Amino acid sequence: MAKHPTNSRRQFLKTTAAASVGAATLGSAPRVVGARTPASIKRANGPVVISSRNGMNAVERAMEVLQSGADALDAVVAGVNLVEEDPNDTSVGYGGLPNADGVVQLDAAVMHGPTARAGSVACIEQIKYPSKVAKLVLERTDHVNLVGKGAQEFAIMHGFPLENLLTERARERWVRWRENLSNRDDYLPPHEADDDSIGADYIEQQRTWGTIHCSAIDLSGNISSVTTTSGLAFKIPGRVGDSPIIGAGLYCDNEVGAAGSTGRGEANLENCASFLIVERMRAGDSPEQACLFACERIADHTRKAYLLNDKGEPDFNVKFYALNAAGEVGGAEIRGGNSQFAAANADGSFLVDMAYLYKRD
Ligand code: ASP
């Protein structure tokens, strides 16, 4: 992809980055155990990658790709592909938890800072790497978002195979959810023949969220982002979360920085929070301050009683991850206290503490 013309600051990034690559190639870069504060990994030169906590391997992979001189978008997509193909991550790609009908429907989006373009897919089925398809939407169409059957046909047109994405582990969790959903339907959880109280001990099944967001600055100082997910577990078929929506699940501006999100997508959709974070950074906020601002905005706008706890605070979580064009990183969540996000630079990969609005109980 064409490089964005460099201004003097970017030229500085490029020059100093080249020096740091010689000093520390990723092969020798350590993975740091134990969380760091955002300020402690502040870095004014060289490539930087951030991702959600489940992306430690992804940031390391993305950093390797960046060190070879690749564009930031190629790097972040290569990073999240590791998570999309990992059957053990039940929130993304292959192995992701299915919708209420037992079908895995995936959402993904990409943004390329230097060309200010975006691509995304929503509710795509049987395609293991939705982030790659989102990138092709950006590169090979005049559109931004393709959904459902159309997104799948576009992927097939570009040579993607149809694959069964429902692992045994995910299928079993879906069946358990379905059998325990109601004691007034005909699905029964395991029971003894003489059990006369089937369904009486109705169990609230955990509706899990999970996603990977990844943003990076490359050797030229250009910024790109990706977010990819299987979305809310057991969602209504056809539900689109925040991840494939530009401005919600991610946003990137080459002159300012990038932001992305995981957690309750509906709250993020109603507040365009990733766009908000980038605009707050443009106005001078640090990445962490901007992420906290988005958490506050969501808290202010959460008015549905069933989403509030007895103190009037949101009873759900949304997490934000951001980096600015100077290479500073930060993250914040609505409800936290002991959470981290993943980051990497030429010195290695790190877990970084997230700020929070309310302490987790
Ligand atoms: N934000 C995603 C969605 O709402 C899910 C998540 O990140 O947990 O689809």
mmCIF file of C-alpha atoms and ligand atoms in Angstrom:
data_model
loop_
_atom_site.group_PDB
_atom_site.id
_atom_site.type_symbol
_atom_site.label_atom_id
_atom_site.label_comp_id
_atom_site.label_asym_id
_atom_site.label_seq_id
_atom_site.Cartn_x
_atom_site.Cartn_y
_atom_site.Cartn_z
ATOM 1 C CA MET A 1 0.000 0.000 0.000
ATOM 2 C CA ALA A 2 1.115 3.532 -0.679
ATOM 3 C CA LYS A 3 2.833 5.253 2.189
ATOM 4 C CA HIS A 4 1.426 8.453 3.543
ATOM 5 C CA PRO A 5 3.633 11.465 2.837
ATOM 6 C CA THR A 6 5.706 12.035 5.939
ATOM 7 C CA ASN A 7 5.681 15.310 7.795
ATOM 8 C CA SER A 8 8.680 16.234 9.886
ATOM 9 C CA ARG A 9 7.456 14.413 13.004
ATOM 10 C CA ARG A 10 6.874 11.248 11.039
ATOM 11 C CA GLN A 11 10.258 11.571 9.461
ATOM 12 C CA PHE A 12 11.694 11.664 12.979
ATOM 13 C CA LEU A 13 9.769 8.512 13.869
ATOM 14 C CA LYS A 14 11.073 6.776 10.817
ATOM 15 C CA THR A 15 14.669 7.742 11.468
ATOM 16 C CA THR A 16 14.735 6.815 15.128
ATOM 17 C CA ALA A 17 12.828 3.619 14.465
ATOM 18 C CA ALA A 18 15.440 2.450 12.036
ATOM 19 C CA ALA A 19 18.053 2.877 14.749
ATOM 20 C CA SER A 20 16.057 0.973 17.342
ATOM 21 C CA VAL A 21 15.489 -1.994 15.048
ATOM 22 C CA GLY A 22 19.195 -2.549 14.841
ATOM 23 C CA ALA A 23 19.442 -2.457 18.619
ATOM 24 C CA ALA A 24 16.633 -4.900 19.339
ATOM 25 C CA THR A 25 15.102 -7.279 16.852
ATOM 26 C CA LEU A 26 11.970 -8.987 18.059
ATOM 27 C CA GLY A 27 13.519 -12.406 18.080
ATOM 28 C CA SER A 28 15.527 -11.307 21.077
ATOM 29 C CA ALA A 29 12.862 -9.084 22.610
ATOM 30 C CA PRO A 30 11.604 -10.339 25.933
ATOM 31 C CA ARG A 31 8.013 -10.958 26.942
ATOM 32 C CA VAL A 32 7.646 -9.086 30.216
ATOM 33 C CA VAL A 33 5.801 -10.908 32.963
ATOM 34 C CA GLY A 34 3.986 -8.619 35.383
ATOM 35 C CA ALA A 35 1.991 -5.583 34.385
ATOM 36 C CA ARG A 36 3.508 -2.209 33.532
ATOM 37 C CA THR A 37 1.926 1.209 33.743
ATOM 38 C CA PRO A 38 1.230 2.961 30.425
ATOM 39 C CA ALA A 39 3.828 5.642 31.209
ATOM 40 C CA SER A 40 6.542 3.074 31.822
ATOM 41 C CA ILE A 41 6.376 1.841 28.264
ATOM 42 C CA LYS A 42 5.956 5.292 26.760
ATOM 43 C CA ARG A 43 8.129 5.424 23.729
ATOM 44 C CA ALA A 44 8.713 8.199 21.249
ATOM 45 C CA ASN A 45 10.168 6.132 18.431
ATOM 46 C CA GLY A 46 9.825 2.873 16.591
ATOM 47 C CA PRO A 47 6.831 0.691 15.909
ATOM 48 C CA VAL A 48 4.249 0.157 18.634
ATOM 49 C CA VAL A 49 1.409 -2.356 18.832
ATOM 50 C CA ILE A 50 -1.494 -2.592 21.284
ATOM 51 C CA SER A 51 -4.226 -5.144 21.663
ATOM 52 C CA SER A 52 -6.762 -6.519 24.076
ATOM 53 C CA ARG A 53 -5.455 -8.890 26.776
ATOM 54 C CA ASN A 54 -6.038 -11.986 24.622
ATOM 55 C CA GLY A 55 -3.598 -10.632 22.028
ATOM 56 C CA MET A 56 -0.172 -11.224 23.553
ATOM 57 C CA ASN A 57 0.786 -13.534 20.675
ATOM 58 C CA ALA A 58 -0.880 -11.154 18.244
ATOM 59 C CA VAL A 59 1.167 -8.105 19.307
ATOM 60 C CA GLU A 60 4.358 -10.151 19.096
ATOM 61 C CA ARG A 61 3.482 -11.402 15.624
ATOM 62 C CA ALA A 62 2.464 -7.908 14.501
ATOM 63 C CA MET A 63 5.756 -6.507 15.809
ATOM 64 C CA GLU A 64 7.744 -9.097 13.841
ATOM 65 C CA VAL A 65 5.888 -8.101 10.691
ATOM 66 C CA LEU A 66 6.430 -4.392 11.420
ATOM 67 C CA GLN A 67 10.142 -4.914 11.973
ATOM 68 C CA SER A 68 10.376 -6.279 8.433
ATOM 69 C CA GLY A 69 9.145 -2.894 7.184
ATOM 70 C CA ALA A 70 5.538 -3.891 6.494
ATOM 71 C CA ASP A 71 2.545 -1.586 6.521
ATOM 72 C CA ALA A 72 0.752 -1.347 9.883
ATOM 73 C CA LEU A 73 -2.450 -2.809 8.430
ATOM 74 C CA ASP A 74 -0.672 -5.939 7.169
ATOM 75 C CA ALA A 75 0.924 -6.307 10.601
ATOM 76 C CA VAL A 76 -2.211 -6.017 12.731
ATOM 77 C CA VAL A 77 -4.169 -8.365 10.477
ATOM 78 C CA ALA A 78 -1.340 -10.932 10.605
ATOM 79 C CA GLY A 79 -1.400 -10.583 14.395
ATOM 80 C CA VAL A 80 -5.122 -11.156 14.892
ATOM 81 C CA ASN A 81 -5.137 -14.035 12.387
ATOM 82 C CA LEU A 82 -3.377 -16.068 15.104
ATOM 83 C CA VAL A 83 -6.353 -15.521 17.401
ATOM 84 C CA GLU A 84 -8.943 -16.044 14.658
ATOM 85 C CA GLU A 85 -7.524 -19.513 13.969
ATOM 86 C CA ASP A 86 -7.062 -20.432 17.652
ATOM 87 C CA PRO A 87 -9.812 -22.882 18.746
ATOM 88 C CA ASN A 88 -9.108 -22.062 22.392
ATOM 89 C CA ASP A 89 -10.222 -18.448 22.105
ATOM 90 C CA THR A 90 -14.003 -18.778 22.220
ATOM 91 C CA SER A 91 -14.596 -15.110 21.402
ATOM 92 C CA VAL A 92 -12.997 -14.804 17.964
ATOM 93 C CA GLY A 93 -13.042 -16.699 14.647
ATOM 94 C CA TYR A 94 -12.700 -20.490 14.663
ATOM 95 C CA GLY A 95 -13.916 -21.808 18.030
ATOM 96 C CA GLY A 96 -15.985 -18.675 18.711
ATOM 97 C CA LEU A 97 -19.256 -19.195 20.579
ATOM 98 C CA PRO A 98 -22.227 -19.373 18.192
ATOM 99 C CA ASN A 99 -25.485 -17.440 18.015
ATOM 100 C CA ALA A 100 -28.759 -18.656 19.545
ATOM 101 C CA ASP A 101 -29.217 -21.105 16.631
ATOM 102 C CA GLY A 102 -25.758 -22.623 17.087
ATOM 103 C CA VAL A 103 -24.284 -20.850 14.059
ATOM 104 C CA VAL A 104 -20.960 -18.996 14.343
ATOM 105 C CA GLN A 105 -21.445 -15.502 12.898
ATOM 106 C CA LEU A 106 -18.366 -13.291 12.802
ATOM 107 C CA ASP A 107 -17.826 -9.516 12.652
ATOM 108 C CA ALA A 108 -14.592 -7.703 11.729
ATOM 109 C CA ALA A 109 -13.364 -4.295 10.599
ATOM 110 C CA VAL A 110 -10.109 -2.660 9.559
ATOM 111 C CA MET A 111 -8.981 0.954 9.161
ATOM 112 C CA HIS A 112 -5.915 2.108 7.280
ATOM 113 C CA GLY A 113 -4.630 5.433 8.582
ATOM 114 C CA PRO A 114 -2.502 6.629 5.641
ATOM 115 C CA THR A 115 -5.330 6.312 3.130
ATOM 116 C CA ALA A 116 -8.129 6.981 5.662
ATOM 117 C CA ARG A 117 -10.046 3.999 4.297
ATOM 118 C CA ALA A 118 -12.060 1.324 6.068
ATOM 119 C CA GLY A 119 -13.538 -2.105 5.342
ATOM 120 C CA SER A 120 -15.724 -4.424 7.352
ATOM 121 C CA VAL A 121 -17.844 -7.552 7.347
ATOM 122 C CA ALA A 122 -20.707 -8.463 9.660
ATOM 123 C CA CYS A 123 -22.562 -11.712 10.360
ATOM 124 C CA ILE A 124 -20.240 -13.603 8.039
ATOM 125 C CA GLU A 125 -20.464 -17.409 8.351
ATOM 126 C CA GLN A 126 -17.980 -20.242 7.670
ATOM 127 C CA ILE A 127 -15.048 -17.928 6.921
ATOM 128 C CA LYS A 128 -12.190 -18.387 9.357
ATOM 129 C CA TYR A 129 -10.418 -15.052 8.806
ATOM 130 C CA PRO A 130 -13.038 -12.271 8.703
ATOM 131 C CA SER A 131 -10.321 -9.643 9.254
ATOM 132 C CA LYS A 132 -8.729 -10.630 5.927
ATOM 133 C CA VAL A 133 -12.099 -10.297 4.215
ATOM 134 C CA ALA A 134 -12.619 -6.864 5.819
ATOM 135 C CA LYS A 135 -9.214 -5.843 4.438
ATOM 136 C CA LEU A 136 -10.278 -7.015 0.974
ATOM 137 C CA VAL A 137 -13.482 -4.984 1.254
ATOM 138 C CA LEU A 138 -11.234 -1.976 1.871
ATOM 139 C CA GLU A 139 -8.841 -2.823 -0.960
ATOM 140 C CA ARG A 140 -11.059 -4.369 -3.641
ATOM 141 C CA THR A 141 -14.447 -2.654 -3.398
ATOM 142 C CA ASP A 142 -15.908 0.824 -3.359
ATOM 143 C CA HIS A 143 -17.873 -0.102 -0.216
ATOM 144 C CA VAL A 144 -17.123 -0.158 3.479
ATOM 145 C CA ASN A 145 -19.384 -2.843 4.923
ATOM 146 C CA LEU A 146 -20.630 -6.187 3.571
ATOM 147 C CA VAL A 147 -22.960 -8.392 5.620
ATOM 148 C CA GLY A 148 -24.185 -11.971 5.792
ATOM 149 C CA LYS A 149 -24.530 -13.907 2.567
ATOM 150 C CA GLY A 150 -23.062 -11.093 0.470
ATOM 151 C CA ALA A 151 -19.962 -10.957 2.655
ATOM 152 C CA GLN A 152 -19.569 -14.721 2.413
ATOM 153 C CA GLU A 153 -19.975 -14.709 -1.388
ATOM 154 C CA PHE A 154 -17.393 -11.927 -1.640
ATOM 155 C CA ALA A 155 -15.001 -14.044 0.443
ATOM 156 C CA ILE A 156 -15.593 -17.104 -1.781
ATOM 157 C CA MET A 157 -14.976 -14.937 -4.854
ATOM 158 C CA HIS A 158 -11.569 -14.119 -3.382
ATOM 159 C CA GLY A 159 -10.697 -17.751 -2.758
ATOM 160 C CA PHE A 160 -11.621 -18.253 0.880
ATOM 161 C CA PRO A 161 -12.802 -21.799 1.655
ATOM 162 C CA LEU A 162 -16.017 -22.439 3.559
ATOM 163 C CA GLU A 163 -15.133 -24.096 6.863
ATOM 164 C CA ASN A 164 -17.024 -25.395 9.868
ATOM 165 C CA LEU A 165 -16.107 -22.955 12.634
ATOM 166 C CA LEU A 166 -18.130 -24.598 15.409
ATOM 167 C CA THR A 167 -15.719 -26.579 17.588
ATOM 168 C CA GLU A 168 -16.927 -29.331 19.909
ATOM 169 C CA ARG A 169 -16.156 -27.137 22.896
ATOM 170 C CA ALA A 170 -18.250 -24.252 21.546
ATOM 171 C CA ARG A 171 -21.094 -26.606 20.517
ATOM 172 C CA GLU A 172 -21.221 -28.117 24.000
ATOM 173 C CA ARG A 173 -21.400 -24.673 25.626
ATOM 174 C CA TRP A 174 -24.201 -23.672 23.276
ATOM 175 C CA VAL A 175 -26.177 -26.856 24.066
ATOM 176 C CA ARG A 176 -25.713 -26.243 27.802
ATOM 177 C CA TRP A 177 -26.946 -22.672 27.377
ATOM 178 C CA ARG A 178 -29.974 -23.812 25.336
ATOM 179 C CA GLU A 179 -30.948 -26.560 27.770
ATOM 180 C CA ASN A 180 -30.791 -24.253 30.764
ATOM 181 C CA LEU A 181 -32.329 -21.211 29.126
ATOM 182 C CA SER A 182 -35.865 -21.915 30.291
ATOM 183 C CA ASN A 183 -37.700 -24.491 32.413
ATOM 184 C CA ARG A 184 -40.756 -24.036 30.209
ATOM 185 C CA ASP A 185 -39.461 -25.474 26.954
ATOM 186 C CA ASP A 186 -38.694 -29.013 25.779
ATOM 187 C CA TYR A 187 -34.904 -29.007 25.976
ATOM 188 C CA LEU A 188 -33.664 -30.771 29.102
ATOM 189 C CA PRO A 189 -30.273 -30.625 30.774
ATOM 190 C CA PRO A 190 -28.752 -33.962 31.885
ATOM 191 C CA HIS A 191 -30.942 -35.504 34.595
ATOM 192 C CA GLU A 192 -31.885 -38.777 36.302
ATOM 193 C CA ALA A 193 -35.034 -40.646 35.189
ATOM 194 C CA ASP A 194 -36.599 -40.164 38.621
ATOM 195 C CA ASP A 195 -35.779 -36.455 38.785
ATOM 196 C CA ASP A 196 -39.109 -34.688 39.282
ATOM 197 C CA SER A 197 -37.663 -31.195 39.386
ATOM 198 C CA ILE A 198 -35.990 -30.918 36.006
ATOM 199 C CA GLY A 199 -35.445 -27.304 35.142
ATOM 200 C CA ALA A 200 -36.347 -26.125 38.651
ATOM 201 C CA ASP A 201 -32.739 -25.321 39.353
ATOM 202 C CA TYR A 202 -32.608 -23.069 36.348
ATOM 203 C CA ILE A 203 -29.077 -21.758 36.020
ATOM 204 C CA GLU A 204 -28.317 -18.338 34.662
ATOM 205 C CA GLN A 205 -25.813 -19.121 31.933
ATOM 206 C CA GLN A 206 -22.923 -16.762 31.534
ATOM 207 C CA ARG A 207 -23.295 -14.684 28.328
ATOM 208 C CA THR A 208 -19.686 -14.042 27.537
ATOM 209 C CA TRP A 209 -18.250 -11.218 25.491
ATOM 210 C CA GLY A 210 -14.829 -11.282 23.912
ATOM 211 C CA THR A 211 -13.058 -9.894 20.896
ATOM 212 C CA ILE A 212 -9.599 -8.885 19.787
ATOM 213 C CA HIS A 213 -8.722 -5.326 18.880
ATOM 214 C CA CYS A 214 -5.217 -4.514 17.596
ATOM 215 C CA SER A 215 -3.698 -1.193 16.457
ATOM 216 C CA ALA A 216 -0.133 -0.400 15.404
ATOM 217 C CA ILE A 217 2.281 2.260 14.236
ATOM 218 C CA ASP A 218 4.720 1.061 11.587
ATOM 219 C CA LEU A 219 8.299 2.055 10.762
ATOM 220 C CA SER A 220 7.015 4.938 8.610
ATOM 221 C CA GLY A 221 4.877 6.286 11.457
ATOM 222 C CA ASN A 222 1.655 5.181 9.772
ATOM 223 C CA ILE A 223 -1.193 3.818 11.905
ATOM 224 C CA SER A 224 -3.793 1.086 11.270
ATOM 225 C CA SER A 225 -6.327 -0.907 13.265
ATOM 226 C CA VAL A 226 -8.377 -4.098 13.233
ATOM 227 C CA THR A 227 -11.131 -5.536 15.425
ATOM 228 C CA THR A 228 -12.451 -9.084 14.963
ATOM 229 C CA THR A 229 -14.940 -11.130 16.985
ATOM 230 C CA SER A 230 -17.609 -13.795 17.177
ATOM 231 C CA GLY A 231 -19.560 -11.220 19.195
ATOM 232 C CA LEU A 232 -21.929 -11.760 22.060
ATOM 233 C CA ALA A 233 -22.346 -15.455 22.809
ATOM 234 C CA PHE A 234 -25.767 -16.881 21.850
ATOM 235 C CA LYS A 235 -26.859 -13.576 20.281
ATOM 236 C CA ILE A 236 -30.032 -13.229 18.233
ATOM 237 C CA PRO A 237 -29.119 -14.405 14.700
ATOM 238 C CA GLY A 238 -28.276 -11.368 12.594
ATOM 239 C CA ARG A 239 -27.198 -9.238 15.549
ATOM 240 C CA VAL A 240 -24.358 -6.915 14.587
ATOM 241 C CA GLY A 241 -22.108 -5.737 17.407
ATOM 242 C CA ASP A 242 -19.833 -2.742 17.604
ATOM 243 C CA SER A 243 -16.736 -4.499 16.225
ATOM 244 C CA PRO A 244 -17.491 -4.066 12.480
ATOM 245 C CA ILE A 245 -18.861 -0.548 12.875
ATOM 246 C CA ILE A 246 -16.338 2.172 12.063
ATOM 247 C CA GLY A 247 -16.201 4.685 14.905
ATOM 248 C CA ALA A 248 -17.527 2.184 17.449
ATOM 249 C CA GLY A 249 -15.403 -0.994 17.463
ATOM 250 C CA LEU A 250 -12.389 0.892 16.133
ATOM 251 C CA TYR A 251 -11.266 4.193 14.708
ATOM 252 C CA CYS A 252 -7.959 5.368 13.343
ATOM 253 C CA ASP A 253 -6.659 8.754 12.205
ATOM 254 C CA ASN A 254 -3.112 8.759 10.896
ATOM 255 C CA GLU A 255 -2.321 12.187 12.351
ATOM 256 C CA VAL A 256 -3.751 11.490 15.801
ATOM 257 C CA GLY A 257 -3.883 7.819 16.777
ATOM 258 C CA ALA A 258 -6.186 4.834 17.006
ATOM 259 C CA ALA A 259 -8.689 3.306 19.400
ATOM 260 C CA GLY A 260 -10.674 0.102 19.677
ATOM 261 C CA SER A 261 -12.980 -1.699 21.999
ATOM 262 C CA THR A 262 -14.169 -4.976 23.502
ATOM 263 C CA GLY A 263 -17.125 -5.649 25.761
ATOM 264 C CA ARG A 264 -20.826 -4.779 25.553
ATOM 265 C CA GLY A 265 -21.099 -3.657 21.950
ATOM 266 C CA GLU A 266 -24.530 -2.093 22.282
ATOM 267 C CA ALA A 267 -23.194 0.520 24.737
ATOM 268 C CA ASN A 268 -20.371 1.323 22.388
ATOM 269 C CA LEU A 269 -22.640 1.536 19.339
ATOM 270 C CA GLU A 270 -24.824 4.092 21.091
ATOM 271 C CA ASN A 271 -21.822 6.270 21.880
ATOM 272 C CA CYS A 272 -19.433 5.956 18.892
ATOM 273 C CA ALA A 273 -16.758 5.601 21.524
ATOM 274 C CA SER A 274 -13.692 4.772 19.422
ATOM 275 C CA PHE A 275 -14.276 7.883 17.319
ATOM 276 C CA LEU A 276 -14.784 9.850 20.521
ATOM 277 C CA ILE A 277 -11.466 8.608 21.927
ATOM 278 C CA VAL A 278 -9.535 9.611 18.815
ATOM 279 C CA GLU A 279 -11.154 13.053 18.862
ATOM 280 C CA ARG A 280 -10.287 13.451 22.571
ATOM 281 C CA MET A 281 -6.673 12.585 21.758
ATOM 282 C CA ARG A 282 -6.754 15.155 18.956
ATOM 283 C CA ALA A 283 -7.842 17.694 21.573
ATOM 284 C CA GLY A 284 -4.902 16.804 23.806
ATOM 285 C CA ASP A 285 -5.970 13.896 26.031
ATOM 286 C CA SER A 286 -3.492 11.081 26.638
ATOM 287 C CA PRO A 287 -4.694 7.680 25.354
ATOM 288 C CA GLU A 288 -5.673 6.638 28.887
ATOM 289 C CA GLN A 289 -7.533 9.887 29.609
ATOM 290 C CA ALA A 290 -9.393 9.600 26.315
ATOM 291 C CA CYS A 291 -10.400 5.992 27.083
ATOM 292 C CA LEU A 292 -11.657 7.025 30.525
ATOM 293 C CA PHE A 293 -13.641 9.837 28.947
ATOM 294 C CA ALA A 294 -15.421 7.301 26.729
ATOM 295 C CA CYS A 295 -16.205 5.153 29.791
ATOM 296 C CA GLU A 296 -17.733 8.201 31.502
ATOM 297 C CA ARG A 297 -19.800 9.032 28.418
ATOM 298 C CA ILE A 298 -21.222 5.504 28.351
ATOM 299 C CA ALA A 299 -21.983 5.688 32.077
ATOM 300 C CA ASP A 300 -23.766 9.038 31.592
ATOM 301 C CA HIS A 301 -25.832 7.640 28.732
ATOM 302 C CA THR A 302 -26.831 4.351 30.337
ATOM 303 C CA ARG A 303 -30.430 4.945 31.403
ATOM 304 C CA LYS A 304 -32.099 1.520 31.091
ATOM 305 C CA ALA A 305 -32.820 0.344 34.643
ATOM 306 C CA TYR A 306 -31.951 -3.270 33.909
ATOM 307 C CA LEU A 307 -28.434 -2.215 32.906
ATOM 308 C CA LEU A 308 -27.756 -0.325 36.149
ATOM 309 C CA ASN A 309 -26.711 -1.647 39.546
ATOM 310 C CA ASP A 310 -28.221 -0.368 42.795
ATOM 311 C CA LYS A 311 -25.734 2.530 42.819
ATOM 312 C CA GLY A 312 -26.899 3.637 39.381
ATOM 313 C CA GLU A 313 -23.675 2.516 37.694
ATOM 314 C CA PRO A 314 -23.547 0.461 34.479
ATOM 315 C CA ASP A 315 -23.706 -3.200 35.406
ATOM 316 C CA PHE A 316 -21.638 -4.304 32.404
ATOM 317 C CA ASN A 317 -18.176 -3.749 31.081
ATOM 318 C CA VAL A 318 -16.669 -2.103 28.022
ATOM 319 C CA LYS A 319 -12.897 -1.859 27.540
ATOM 320 C CA PHE A 320 -11.000 0.596 25.379
ATOM 321 C CA TYR A 321 -7.458 0.506 23.992
ATOM 322 C CA ALA A 322 -5.720 3.474 22.415
ATOM 323 C CA LEU A 323 -2.401 4.652 21.070
ATOM 324 C CA ASN A 324 -1.409 8.077 19.827
ATOM 325 C CA ALA A 325 0.860 9.105 16.979
ATOM 326 C CA ALA A 326 3.720 9.705 19.431
ATOM 327 C CA GLY A 327 3.625 6.023 20.408
ATOM 328 C CA GLU A 328 1.972 6.444 23.827
ATOM 329 C CA VAL A 329 -0.504 3.728 24.797
ATOM 330 C CA GLY A 330 -3.363 3.527 27.275
ATOM 331 C CA GLY A 331 -6.524 1.675 28.123
ATOM 332 C CA ALA A 332 -9.534 1.976 30.393
ATOM 333 C CA GLU A 333 -12.657 0.048 31.241
ATOM 334 C CA ILE A 334 -15.930 0.856 32.917
ATOM 335 C CA ARG A 335 -15.590 -1.758 35.622
ATOM 336 C CA GLY A 336 -12.123 -2.946 36.552
ATOM 337 C CA GLY A 337 -9.292 -2.943 39.013
ATOM 338 C CA ASN A 338 -7.028 -5.675 37.844
ATOM 339 C CA SER A 339 -7.079 -5.720 34.060
ATOM 340 C CA GLN A 340 -4.399 -5.317 31.498
ATOM 341 C CA PHE A 341 -4.007 -4.954 27.788
ATOM 342 C CA ALA A 342 -1.158 -6.234 25.618
ATOM 343 C CA ALA A 343 1.443 -4.014 23.982
ATOM 344 C CA ALA A 344 4.730 -4.427 22.145
ATOM 345 C CA ASN A 345 7.533 -2.221 20.971
ATOM 346 C CA ALA A 346 11.088 -2.890 19.880
ATOM 347 C CA ASP A 347 12.024 -3.659 23.506
ATOM 348 C CA GLY A 348 9.576 -6.557 23.831
ATOM 349 C CA SER A 349 5.962 -7.293 24.702
ATOM 350 C CA PHE A 350 4.164 -6.205 27.842
ATOM 351 C CA LEU A 351 0.980 -6.383 29.810
ATOM 352 C CA VAL A 352 -0.097 -2.864 30.662
ATOM 353 C CA ASP A 353 -2.496 -1.880 33.471
ATOM 354 C CA MET A 354 -5.856 -0.450 32.468
ATOM 355 C CA ALA A 355 -7.508 2.491 34.215
ATOM 356 C CA TYR A 356 -11.123 2.061 35.302
ATOM 357 C CA LEU A 357 -14.180 4.091 36.187
ATOM 358 C CA TYR A 358 -15.645 1.842 38.900
ATOM 359 C CA LYS A 359 -13.912 -0.826 40.968
ATOM 360 C CA ARG A 360 -15.008 -4.353 40.128
ATOM 361 C CA ASP A 361 -16.850 -5.978 43.069
HETATM 362 N N1 ASP B 1 -17.902 -6.002 21.482
HETATM 363 C C1 ASP B 1 -18.270 -7.299 20.993
HETATM 364 C C2 ASP B 1 -19.693 -7.288 20.579
HETATM 365 O O1 ASP B 1 -20.506 -6.647 21.239
HETATM 366 C C3 ASP B 1 -18.109 -8.401 21.957
HETATM 367 C C4 ASP B 1 -16.973 -8.299 22.910
HETATM 368 O O2 ASP B 1 -16.039 -7.577 22.724
HETATM 369 O O3 ASP B 1 -16.990 -8.992 23.927
HETATM 370 O O4 ASP B 1 -20.014 -7.986 19.640
#
